[in-house]
Amino acid sequence: ACCTICHRPLSRKNEIQLCSRCLSQLNFVTEPFCQICGRPLRLAAVEKGRCLLCRQHRFHFTQARAVAVYEGFWRECIHMMKYCRRHELIEPLVGLLAQVFRRFWSEPKVLLVPVPVAPSRKARRGYDHAKLLALELGRQLKVPVESGNLWLKKTTYQQSQVSSKAKAVNMRGAFGIHAPEAFANKHVLLIDDLLTSGWTASECARVLLECGATQVDVLTLAVGAMEKSQPGLGKATVRR
């Protein structure tokens, strides 16, 4: 067997089909991290386990967790999967997602829901990456997936270009649900490749909770590092 990313022979059989050399290039998120958004924290900035952003704003999801920080080699891997049609990467990348799931969610009765992709982006890429991730995770964990019920009602502009307050306004009312009863009394786990500001996931969580979901969490391949000027957020506690 060979590593799915670099194609080097694997010294021993492993479930995710990634070699130790590739895995060593990932900045895995390790403690301490924000108990809400999951970003790495500096110990001195921890206040009740929350980062500055999550102390200043209330997100509608309960907790978000990610495999690694969105930078360097991991960012390249996600880009290859997302933009270069390297679909063979989905299974091993989701294998890492499954490891994070087993660490933080002991309750197996969750409902996986992919974060909707804008139709224009889906048409440009030819596929819905979040849906593919959710379906593969559902297969690996043997948990149900609800795809297509949560949908994007309006096109939003790039979140990276606006302030945090404007991001929240930008996303308000962006999502709709076709069949609300599907989420009643369900613990929902939103699936996506990346958590950046958190407002997209929060707005998804808001409409799901309005449909009767008991709790909404978020699981992503990566979490975006905030600006260095943001106190309390940094790479001091991520493992290379």
Short mmCIF file of C-alpha atoms in Angstrom, two decimals:
data_model
loop_
_atom_site.label_atom_id
_atom_site.label_comp_id
_atom_site.label_asym_id
_atom_site.label_seq_id
_atom_site.Cartn_x
_atom_site.Cartn_y
_atom_site.Cartn_z
CA ALA A 1 0.00 0.00 0.00
CA CYS A 2 1.09 3.58 -0.70
CA CYS A 3 0.39 6.93 0.93
CA THR A 4 -2.56 8.56 -0.83
CA ILE A 5 -0.88 11.98 -0.85
CA CYS A 6 2.81 11.41 -1.65
CA HIS A 7 2.55 7.81 -2.97
CA ARG A 8 5.46 6.62 -0.86
CA PRO A 9 5.17 2.99 0.27
CA LEU A 10 3.62 2.60 3.70
CA SER A 11 5.85 0.79 6.14
CA ARG A 12 2.86 -0.79 7.82
CA LYS A 13 -0.85 -1.05 7.17
CA ASN A 14 -2.85 1.84 8.59
CA GLU A 15 -6.52 2.68 8.33
CA ILE A 16 -6.17 6.17 6.88
CA GLN A 17 -3.54 5.36 4.24
CA LEU A 18 -1.32 8.34 5.05
CA CYS A 19 2.38 8.02 5.81
CA SER A 20 4.06 9.37 8.94
CA ARG A 21 6.02 11.90 6.88
CA CYS A 22 2.84 13.53 5.56
CA LEU A 23 1.14 13.41 8.94
CA SER A 24 4.16 15.06 10.58
CA GLN A 25 3.59 18.15 8.41
CA LEU A 26 0.13 18.79 9.89
CA ASN A 27 -0.32 21.27 12.74
CA PHE A 28 -2.80 19.16 14.69
CA VAL A 29 -4.98 21.11 17.09
CA THR A 30 -4.01 20.19 20.64
CA GLU A 31 -4.95 21.55 24.04
CA PRO A 32 -5.43 24.22 25.10
CA PHE A 33 -8.00 25.23 22.52
CA CYS A 34 -11.18 27.27 22.69
CA GLN A 35 -14.01 25.10 23.98
CA ILE A 36 -16.44 26.82 21.58
CA CYS A 37 -14.72 27.34 18.20
CA GLY A 38 -11.84 24.92 18.72
CA ARG A 39 -9.01 27.33 17.82
CA PRO A 40 -5.63 26.87 19.53
CA LEU A 41 -5.15 29.13 22.54
CA ARG A 42 -2.26 30.58 24.45
CA LEU A 43 -2.56 29.48 28.05
CA ALA A 44 -2.38 33.05 29.36
CA ALA A 45 -5.45 34.07 27.35
CA VAL A 46 -7.79 31.28 28.40
CA GLU A 47 -10.87 32.54 30.23
CA LYS A 48 -13.38 29.83 31.02
CA GLY A 49 -11.94 27.89 28.10
CA ARG A 50 -12.99 30.48 25.52
CA CYS A 51 -11.02 32.62 23.09
CA LEU A 52 -11.49 36.37 22.76
CA LEU A 53 -13.79 35.98 19.73
CA CYS A 54 -16.10 33.57 21.52
CA ARG A 55 -16.15 35.76 24.62
CA GLN A 56 -17.24 38.73 22.52
CA HIS A 57 -19.78 36.93 20.31
CA ARG A 58 -22.37 34.24 20.88
CA PHE A 59 -22.40 31.49 18.29
CA HIS A 60 -25.42 29.21 17.93
CA PHE A 61 -23.42 25.98 17.73
CA THR A 62 -22.31 24.35 20.98
CA GLN A 63 -18.81 23.34 19.98
CA ALA A 64 -16.63 23.17 16.87
CA ARG A 65 -13.67 20.86 16.44
CA ALA A 66 -11.12 20.44 13.64
CA VAL A 67 -8.29 18.13 12.67
CA ALA A 68 -5.59 20.76 12.15
CA VAL A 69 -4.85 24.44 11.59
CA TYR A 70 -5.50 25.71 8.06
CA GLU A 71 -1.97 26.39 6.85
CA GLY A 72 0.92 24.97 4.88
CA PHE A 73 0.74 21.33 3.88
CA TRP A 74 -2.77 20.78 5.27
CA ARG A 75 -4.13 23.72 3.31
CA GLU A 76 -2.54 22.27 0.16
CA CYS A 77 -4.17 18.89 0.82
CA ILE A 78 -7.60 20.50 1.25
CA HIS A 79 -7.11 22.57 -1.91
CA MET A 80 -6.20 19.47 -3.89
CA MET A 81 -9.37 17.75 -2.70
CA LYS A 82 -11.57 20.82 -3.12
CA TYR A 83 -10.33 22.44 -6.33
CA CYS A 84 -8.22 19.86 -8.19
CA ARG A 85 -10.68 16.93 -8.17
CA ARG A 86 -8.35 14.75 -6.08
CA HIS A 87 -11.29 12.72 -4.83
CA GLU A 88 -9.02 9.89 -3.75
CA LEU A 89 -8.00 12.16 -0.86
CA ILE A 90 -11.50 12.21 0.60
CA GLU A 91 -11.30 8.80 2.29
CA PRO A 92 -7.98 9.38 4.14
CA LEU A 93 -8.85 12.97 5.05
CA VAL A 94 -12.18 11.81 6.43
CA GLY A 95 -10.29 9.10 8.30
CA LEU A 96 -8.67 11.91 10.30
CA LEU A 97 -12.10 13.52 10.79
CA ALA A 98 -13.36 10.21 12.17
CA GLN A 99 -10.55 10.19 14.73
CA VAL A 100 -11.59 13.65 15.96
CA PHE A 101 -15.24 12.55 16.06
CA ARG A 102 -14.43 9.57 18.28
CA ARG A 103 -12.47 11.82 20.61
CA PHE A 104 -15.20 14.39 21.22
CA TRP A 105 -18.51 12.70 20.48
CA SER A 106 -19.16 9.54 22.44
CA GLU A 107 -22.85 9.75 21.55
CA PRO A 108 -23.23 7.79 18.29
CA LYS A 109 -26.77 8.99 17.61
CA VAL A 110 -25.91 12.14 15.70
CA LEU A 111 -27.13 13.32 12.33
CA LEU A 112 -24.45 14.49 9.90
CA VAL A 113 -25.38 17.54 7.83
CA PRO A 114 -23.06 19.08 5.21
CA VAL A 115 -22.82 22.88 5.17
CA PRO A 116 -24.46 23.98 1.89
CA VAL A 117 -22.27 25.18 -0.97
CA ALA A 118 -23.27 28.08 -3.21
CA PRO A 119 -24.74 26.73 -6.49
CA SER A 120 -22.27 28.81 -8.52
CA ARG A 121 -19.30 27.27 -6.70
CA LYS A 122 -20.73 23.79 -7.01
CA ALA A 123 -21.24 24.31 -10.75
CA ARG A 124 -17.70 25.62 -11.14
CA ARG A 125 -16.14 22.68 -9.28
CA GLY A 126 -18.56 20.07 -10.54
CA TYR A 127 -19.28 18.64 -7.08
CA ASP A 128 -20.19 19.51 -3.51
CA HIS A 129 -17.12 18.89 -1.35
CA ALA A 130 -18.96 19.19 1.99
CA LYS A 131 -21.52 16.61 0.86
CA LEU A 132 -18.77 14.20 -0.18
CA LEU A 133 -17.04 14.62 3.19
CA ALA A 134 -20.30 14.04 5.09
CA LEU A 135 -21.25 10.96 3.07
CA GLU A 136 -17.82 9.40 3.52
CA LEU A 137 -17.82 10.16 7.25
CA GLY A 138 -21.27 8.63 7.54
CA ARG A 139 -19.99 5.52 5.79
CA GLN A 140 -16.94 5.21 8.03
CA LEU A 141 -18.83 5.84 11.27
CA LYS A 142 -22.09 4.17 10.21
CA VAL A 143 -24.15 7.23 11.15
CA PRO A 144 -26.95 8.85 9.09
CA VAL A 145 -26.46 11.81 6.77
CA GLU A 146 -29.12 14.39 5.92
CA SER A 147 -27.99 16.04 2.68
CA GLY A 148 -29.84 18.67 0.66
CA ASN A 149 -32.42 19.52 3.32
CA LEU A 150 -30.42 22.48 4.62
CA TRP A 151 -29.88 24.80 1.66
CA LEU A 152 -28.38 28.16 0.77
CA LYS A 153 -31.12 30.69 0.00
CA LYS A 154 -28.97 33.68 -0.89
CA THR A 155 -25.49 34.31 -2.20
CA THR A 156 -23.18 35.87 0.36
CA TYR A 157 -20.01 37.82 -0.29
CA GLN A 158 -16.59 36.65 0.87
CA GLN A 159 -16.46 36.57 4.66
CA SER A 160 -12.73 37.37 4.78
CA GLN A 161 -13.35 40.86 3.42
CA VAL A 162 -15.56 42.20 6.21
CA SER A 163 -15.58 42.80 9.96
CA SER A 164 -16.89 40.26 12.45
CA LYS A 165 -20.10 42.23 13.00
CA ALA A 166 -20.68 42.55 9.25
CA LYS A 167 -20.11 38.80 8.83
CA ALA A 168 -23.00 38.06 11.16
CA VAL A 169 -25.27 40.45 9.25
CA ASN A 170 -24.07 39.00 5.93
CA MET A 171 -25.09 35.46 6.90
CA ARG A 172 -28.43 36.29 8.54
CA GLY A 173 -31.22 34.56 6.64
CA ALA A 174 -28.80 32.89 4.21
CA PHE A 175 -30.05 29.34 4.86
CA GLY A 176 -33.38 27.60 4.60
CA ILE A 177 -34.73 24.12 5.32
CA HIS A 178 -37.01 22.09 3.08
CA ALA A 179 -38.29 19.56 5.64
CA PRO A 180 -37.87 20.87 9.21
CA GLU A 181 -39.28 17.72 10.83
CA ALA A 182 -36.14 15.81 9.82
CA PHE A 183 -34.16 17.72 12.47
CA ALA A 184 -36.65 17.61 15.35
CA ASN A 185 -35.07 16.20 18.53
CA LYS A 186 -31.81 15.47 16.70
CA HIS A 187 -28.22 16.12 17.70
CA VAL A 188 -26.84 17.61 14.48
CA LEU A 189 -23.18 17.63 13.48
CA LEU A 190 -22.38 20.10 10.68
CA ILE A 191 -19.62 18.95 8.32
CA ASP A 192 -17.36 21.20 6.23
CA ASP A 193 -13.76 21.53 5.14
CA LEU A 194 -12.95 24.73 7.03
CA LEU A 195 -14.13 26.89 9.93
CA THR A 196 -12.99 30.48 9.50
CA SER A 197 -15.03 33.22 11.19
CA GLY A 198 -17.63 30.75 12.48
CA TRP A 199 -20.60 32.81 11.29
CA THR A 200 -21.59 30.48 8.45
CA ALA A 201 -21.76 27.51 10.80
CA SER A 202 -23.52 29.63 13.42
CA GLU A 203 -26.27 30.66 11.01
CA CYS A 204 -26.74 27.04 9.93
CA ALA A 205 -27.00 26.10 13.59
CA ARG A 206 -29.56 28.83 14.25
CA VAL A 207 -32.02 27.60 11.63
CA LEU A 208 -31.50 23.98 12.68
CA LEU A 209 -32.25 24.81 16.31
CA GLU A 210 -35.39 26.64 15.20
CA CYS A 211 -36.47 23.35 13.57
CA GLY A 212 -36.20 21.56 16.89
CA ALA A 213 -32.65 20.22 16.87
CA THR A 214 -31.52 19.60 20.44
CA GLN A 215 -27.89 20.56 19.79
CA VAL A 216 -25.73 21.57 16.83
CA ASP A 217 -21.97 21.00 16.73
CA VAL A 218 -19.41 21.49 13.97
CA LEU A 219 -16.65 19.21 12.65
CA THR A 220 -14.20 20.38 9.99
CA LEU A 221 -10.93 19.33 8.43
CA ALA A 222 -9.31 22.62 9.40
CA VAL A 223 -9.78 25.71 11.53
CA GLY A 224 -8.51 29.07 10.30
CA ALA A 225 -5.94 30.82 12.44
CA MET A 226 -7.00 34.33 13.41
CA GLU A 227 -4.89 37.42 12.88
CA LYS A 228 -1.77 37.61 15.03
CA SER A 229 -3.10 40.83 16.52
CA GLN A 230 -5.95 38.92 18.12
CA PRO A 231 -4.84 38.27 21.70
CA GLY A 232 -5.35 34.77 22.95
CA LEU A 233 -5.09 33.04 19.59
CA GLY A 234 -1.93 31.56 18.17
CA LYS A 235 0.14 28.59 17.14
CA ALA A 236 1.97 28.20 20.43
CA THR A 237 0.11 25.01 21.29
CA VAL A 238 -0.21 23.26 17.95
CA ARG A 239 1.99 20.26 17.31
CA ARG A 240 4.12 20.09 14.20
#
